CSV table of C-alpha atoms in Angstrom, one decimal:
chain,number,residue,atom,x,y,z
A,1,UNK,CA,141.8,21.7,73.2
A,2,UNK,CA,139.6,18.6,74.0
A,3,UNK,CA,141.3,15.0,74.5
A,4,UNK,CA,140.7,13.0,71.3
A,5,UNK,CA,141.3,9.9,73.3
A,6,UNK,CA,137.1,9.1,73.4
A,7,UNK,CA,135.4,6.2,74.1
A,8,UNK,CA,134.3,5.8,70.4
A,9,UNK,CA,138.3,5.9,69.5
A,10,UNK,CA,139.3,3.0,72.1
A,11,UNK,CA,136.3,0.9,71.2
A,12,UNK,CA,137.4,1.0,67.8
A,13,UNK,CA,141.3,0.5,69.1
A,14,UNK,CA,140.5,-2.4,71.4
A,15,UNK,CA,138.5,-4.2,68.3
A,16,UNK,CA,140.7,-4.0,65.6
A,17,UNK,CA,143.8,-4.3,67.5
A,18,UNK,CA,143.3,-6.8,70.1
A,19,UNK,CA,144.9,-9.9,68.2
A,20,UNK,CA,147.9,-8.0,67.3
A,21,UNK,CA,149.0,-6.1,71.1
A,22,UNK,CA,148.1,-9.1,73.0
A,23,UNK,CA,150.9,-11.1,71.0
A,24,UNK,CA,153.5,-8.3,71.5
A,25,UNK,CA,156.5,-9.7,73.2
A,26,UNK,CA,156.8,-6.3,75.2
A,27,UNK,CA,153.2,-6.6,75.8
A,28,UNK,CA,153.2,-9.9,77.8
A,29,UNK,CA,156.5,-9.3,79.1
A,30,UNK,CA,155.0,-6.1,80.8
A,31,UNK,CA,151.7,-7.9,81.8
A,32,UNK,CA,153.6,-11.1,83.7
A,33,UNK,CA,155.3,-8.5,85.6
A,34,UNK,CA,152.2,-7.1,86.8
A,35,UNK,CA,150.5,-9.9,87.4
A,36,UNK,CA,153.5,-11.3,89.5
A,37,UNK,CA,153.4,-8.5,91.6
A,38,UNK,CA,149.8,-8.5,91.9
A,39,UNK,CA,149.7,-12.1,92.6
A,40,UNK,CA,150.5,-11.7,96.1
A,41,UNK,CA,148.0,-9.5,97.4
A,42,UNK,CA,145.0,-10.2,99.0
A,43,UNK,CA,142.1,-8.0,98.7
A,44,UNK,CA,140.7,-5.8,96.3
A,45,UNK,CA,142.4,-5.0,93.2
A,46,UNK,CA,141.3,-2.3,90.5
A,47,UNK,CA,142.5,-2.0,87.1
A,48,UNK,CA,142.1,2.0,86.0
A,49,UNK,CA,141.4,1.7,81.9
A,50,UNK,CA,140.8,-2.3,81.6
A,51,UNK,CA,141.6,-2.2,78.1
A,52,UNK,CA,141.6,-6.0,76.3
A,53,UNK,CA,141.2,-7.4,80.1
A,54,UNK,CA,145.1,-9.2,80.0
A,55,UNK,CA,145.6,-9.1,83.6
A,56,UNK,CA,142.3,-9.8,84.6
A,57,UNK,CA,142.6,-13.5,82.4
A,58,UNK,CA,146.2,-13.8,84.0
A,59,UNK,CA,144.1,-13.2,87.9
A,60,UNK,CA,140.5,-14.4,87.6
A,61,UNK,CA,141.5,-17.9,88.9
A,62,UNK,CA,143.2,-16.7,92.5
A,63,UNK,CA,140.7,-16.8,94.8
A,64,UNK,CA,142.4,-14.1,97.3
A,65,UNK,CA,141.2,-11.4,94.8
A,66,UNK,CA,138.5,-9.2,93.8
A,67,UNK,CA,138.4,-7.8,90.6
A,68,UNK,CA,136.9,-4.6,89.9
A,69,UNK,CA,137.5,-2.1,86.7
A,70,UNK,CA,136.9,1.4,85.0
A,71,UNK,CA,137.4,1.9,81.3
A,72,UNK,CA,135.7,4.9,79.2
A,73,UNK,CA,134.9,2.1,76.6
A,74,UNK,CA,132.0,0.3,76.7
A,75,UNK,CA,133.2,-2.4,74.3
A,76,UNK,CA,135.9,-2.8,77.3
A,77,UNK,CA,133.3,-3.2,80.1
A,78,UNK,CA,131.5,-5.7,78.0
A,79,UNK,CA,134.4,-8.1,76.8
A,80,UNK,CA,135.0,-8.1,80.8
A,81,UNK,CA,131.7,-9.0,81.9
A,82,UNK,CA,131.3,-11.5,79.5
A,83,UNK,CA,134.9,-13.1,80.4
A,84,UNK,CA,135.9,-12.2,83.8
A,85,UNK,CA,133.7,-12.5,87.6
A,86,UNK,CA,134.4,-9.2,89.0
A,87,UNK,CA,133.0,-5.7,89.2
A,88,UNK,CA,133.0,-4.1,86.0
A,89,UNK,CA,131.7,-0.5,85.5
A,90,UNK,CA,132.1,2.4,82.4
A,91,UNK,CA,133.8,4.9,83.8
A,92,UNK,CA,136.4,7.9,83.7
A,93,UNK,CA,139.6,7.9,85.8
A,94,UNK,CA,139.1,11.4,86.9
A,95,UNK,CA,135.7,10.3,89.1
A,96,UNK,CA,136.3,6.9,89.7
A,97,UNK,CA,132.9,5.4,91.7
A,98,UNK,CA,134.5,3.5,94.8
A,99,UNK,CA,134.7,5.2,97.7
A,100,UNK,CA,138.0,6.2,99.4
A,101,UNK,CA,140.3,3.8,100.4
A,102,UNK,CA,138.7,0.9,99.1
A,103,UNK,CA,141.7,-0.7,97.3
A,104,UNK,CA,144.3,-2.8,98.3
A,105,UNK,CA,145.6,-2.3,95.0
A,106,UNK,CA,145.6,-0.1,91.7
A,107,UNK,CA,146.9,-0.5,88.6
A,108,UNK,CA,147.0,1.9,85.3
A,109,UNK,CA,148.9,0.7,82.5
A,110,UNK,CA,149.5,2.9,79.6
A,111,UNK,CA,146.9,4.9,80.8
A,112,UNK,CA,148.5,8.6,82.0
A,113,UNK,CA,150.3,9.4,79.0
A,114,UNK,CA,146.5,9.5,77.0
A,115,UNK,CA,145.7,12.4,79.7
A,116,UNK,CA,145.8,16.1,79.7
A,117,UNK,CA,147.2,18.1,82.3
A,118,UNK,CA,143.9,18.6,83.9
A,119,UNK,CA,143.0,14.9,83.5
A,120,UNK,CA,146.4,14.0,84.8
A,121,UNK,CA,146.1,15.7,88.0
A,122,UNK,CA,142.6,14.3,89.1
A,123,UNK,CA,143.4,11.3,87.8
A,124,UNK,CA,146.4,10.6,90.3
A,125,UNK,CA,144.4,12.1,93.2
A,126,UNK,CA,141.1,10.0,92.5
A,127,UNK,CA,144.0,7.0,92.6
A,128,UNK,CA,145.4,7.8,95.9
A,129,UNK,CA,141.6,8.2,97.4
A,130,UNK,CA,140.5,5.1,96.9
A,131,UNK,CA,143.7,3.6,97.3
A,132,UNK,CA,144.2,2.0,101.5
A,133,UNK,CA,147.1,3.5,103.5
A,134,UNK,CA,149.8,1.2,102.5
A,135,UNK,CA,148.4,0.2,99.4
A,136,UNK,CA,149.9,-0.8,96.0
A,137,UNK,CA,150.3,1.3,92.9
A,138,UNK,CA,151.3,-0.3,89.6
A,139,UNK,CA,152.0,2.2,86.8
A,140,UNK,CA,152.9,1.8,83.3
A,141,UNK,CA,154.4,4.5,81.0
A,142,UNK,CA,156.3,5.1,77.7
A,143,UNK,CA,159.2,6.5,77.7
A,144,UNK,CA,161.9,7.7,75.7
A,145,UNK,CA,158.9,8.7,72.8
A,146,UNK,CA,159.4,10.3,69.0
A,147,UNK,CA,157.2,13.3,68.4
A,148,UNK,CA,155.7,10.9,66.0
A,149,UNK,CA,155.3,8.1,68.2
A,150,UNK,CA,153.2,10.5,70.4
A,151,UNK,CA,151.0,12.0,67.8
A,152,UNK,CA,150.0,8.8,66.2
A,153,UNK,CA,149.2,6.9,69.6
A,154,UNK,CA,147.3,10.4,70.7
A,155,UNK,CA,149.7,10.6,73.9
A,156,UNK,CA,148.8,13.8,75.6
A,157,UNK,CA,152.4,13.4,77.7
A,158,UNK,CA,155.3,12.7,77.4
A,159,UNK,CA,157.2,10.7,80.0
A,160,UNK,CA,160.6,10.0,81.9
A,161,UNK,CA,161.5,8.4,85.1
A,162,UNK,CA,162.1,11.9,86.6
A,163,UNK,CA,158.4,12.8,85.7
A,164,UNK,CA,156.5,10.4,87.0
A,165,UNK,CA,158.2,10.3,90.3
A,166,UNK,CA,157.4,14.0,90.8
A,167,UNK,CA,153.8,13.1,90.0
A,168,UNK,CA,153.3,10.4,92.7
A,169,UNK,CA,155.3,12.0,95.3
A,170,UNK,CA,152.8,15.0,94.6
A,171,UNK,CA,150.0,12.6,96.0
A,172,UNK,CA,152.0,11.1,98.7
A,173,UNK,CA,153.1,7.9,96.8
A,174,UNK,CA,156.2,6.9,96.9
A,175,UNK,CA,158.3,3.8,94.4
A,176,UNK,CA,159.7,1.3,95.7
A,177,UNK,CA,160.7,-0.4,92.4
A,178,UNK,CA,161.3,0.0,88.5
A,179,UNK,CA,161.2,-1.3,85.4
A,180,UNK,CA,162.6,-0.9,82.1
A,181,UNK,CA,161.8,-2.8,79.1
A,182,UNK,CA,163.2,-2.1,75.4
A,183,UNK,CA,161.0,-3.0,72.4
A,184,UNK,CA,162.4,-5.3,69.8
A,185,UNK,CA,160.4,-6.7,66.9
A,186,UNK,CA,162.2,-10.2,66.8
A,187,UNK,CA,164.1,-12.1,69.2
A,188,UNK,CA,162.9,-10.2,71.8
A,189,UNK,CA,163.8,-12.3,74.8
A,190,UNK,CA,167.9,-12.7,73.9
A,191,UNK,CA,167.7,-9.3,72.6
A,192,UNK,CA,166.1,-8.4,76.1
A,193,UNK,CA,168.7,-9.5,78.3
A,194,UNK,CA,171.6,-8.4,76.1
A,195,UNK,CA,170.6,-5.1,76.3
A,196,UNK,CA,170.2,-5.8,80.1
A,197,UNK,CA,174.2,-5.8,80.3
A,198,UNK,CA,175.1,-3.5,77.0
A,199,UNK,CA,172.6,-1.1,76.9
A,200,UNK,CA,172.6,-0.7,73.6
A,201,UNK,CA,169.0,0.5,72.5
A,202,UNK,CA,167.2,3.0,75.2
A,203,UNK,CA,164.0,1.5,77.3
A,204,UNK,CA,160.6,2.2,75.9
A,205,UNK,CA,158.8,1.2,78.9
A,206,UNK,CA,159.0,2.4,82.2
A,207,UNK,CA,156.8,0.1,85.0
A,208,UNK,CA,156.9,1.5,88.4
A,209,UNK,CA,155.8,0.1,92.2
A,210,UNK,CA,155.0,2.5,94.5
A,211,UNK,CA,153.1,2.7,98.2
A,212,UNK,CA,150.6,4.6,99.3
A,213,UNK,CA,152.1,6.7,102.5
């Protein structure tokens, strides 16, 4: 069965629902974490499926940078280009066009989980090419999913912890921290750090650092 995450349905996606995901708390709460953790790296830094080009707004003003990044959708690539200085190409994660180990860092946020088995694993190993010896990986992933939460957001996977571990040890990448955030539609900040200490709703998020061995 083919993917039905195409470019045609993100460019549509990134469009109509720009205004409404960059305003999720769970959404800038996930992207300040990245962006902290990316802010201390010097080098190059791509971004596998730019999407609406957060983290790239939240970086294009430290000048210890480069930006480069890959997104099937062209609509991506333009917004980039048009708001962002940095290298900016249409492209698939499973033939990304750098050559190996040109990285210092790679992210991919809420990017497996839209990928077949297939994709998946070609994916993860294009990652780990172009990513240095020592590099940084930043990965994003839902967790903790209904079956209809996955059919209407056209996840091809479904994730845990123990998952994506197994999948970056598999390429030699190992984490060094994680993150878990829990969705809440208001108050999401006190409702955040009760939960911290009561765990009372599961985490819907799962953000993990890893190396490149």
């Amino acid at each position: 069965m083919s993917n039905p995450n195409t470019a045609q349905f993100w460019n549509n996606k990134i469009i109509r629902s720009r205004a409404e995901l960059i305003n999720s708390p769970i959404f800038i709460h996930k992207n300040d974490i990245v962006t902290h953790e990316i802010s201390t790296i010097i080098g190059r830094i791509l971004d596998v499926g730019i999407g609406y080009g957060v983290i790239e707004g939240k970086l294009q003003d430290n000048g210890n940078i480069k930006l480069y990044g890959i997104d099937i959708s062209d609509e991506a690539i333009r917004y980039a280009h048009e708001h962002f200085i940095g290298d900016f190409r249409i492209a698939t994660s499973v033939n990304i066009p750098y050559a190996a180990g040109y990285f210092n860092c790679v992210f991919a946020l809420d990017i497996l989980e839209h990928l077949n088995n297939k994709q998946l694993l070609l994916t993860m190993g294009e990652i780990a090419r172009v990513l240095k010896i020592g590099g940084k990986l930043i990965i994003s992933v839902p967790i903790n999913e209904s079956f209809v939460d996955i059919k209407s957001n056209r996840h091809q996977r479904k994730y845990s912890l123990e998952r994506l571990e197994s999948e970056l040890k598999a390429f030699r990448l190992d984490i060094y921290s994680r993150v878990f955030l829990t969705a809440f539609r208001k108050f999401y900040w006190i409702k955040h750090y009760i939960n911290l200490i009561l765990h009372i709703k599961s985490p819907n998020l799962l953000i993990v650092m890893a190396t490149k061995k």
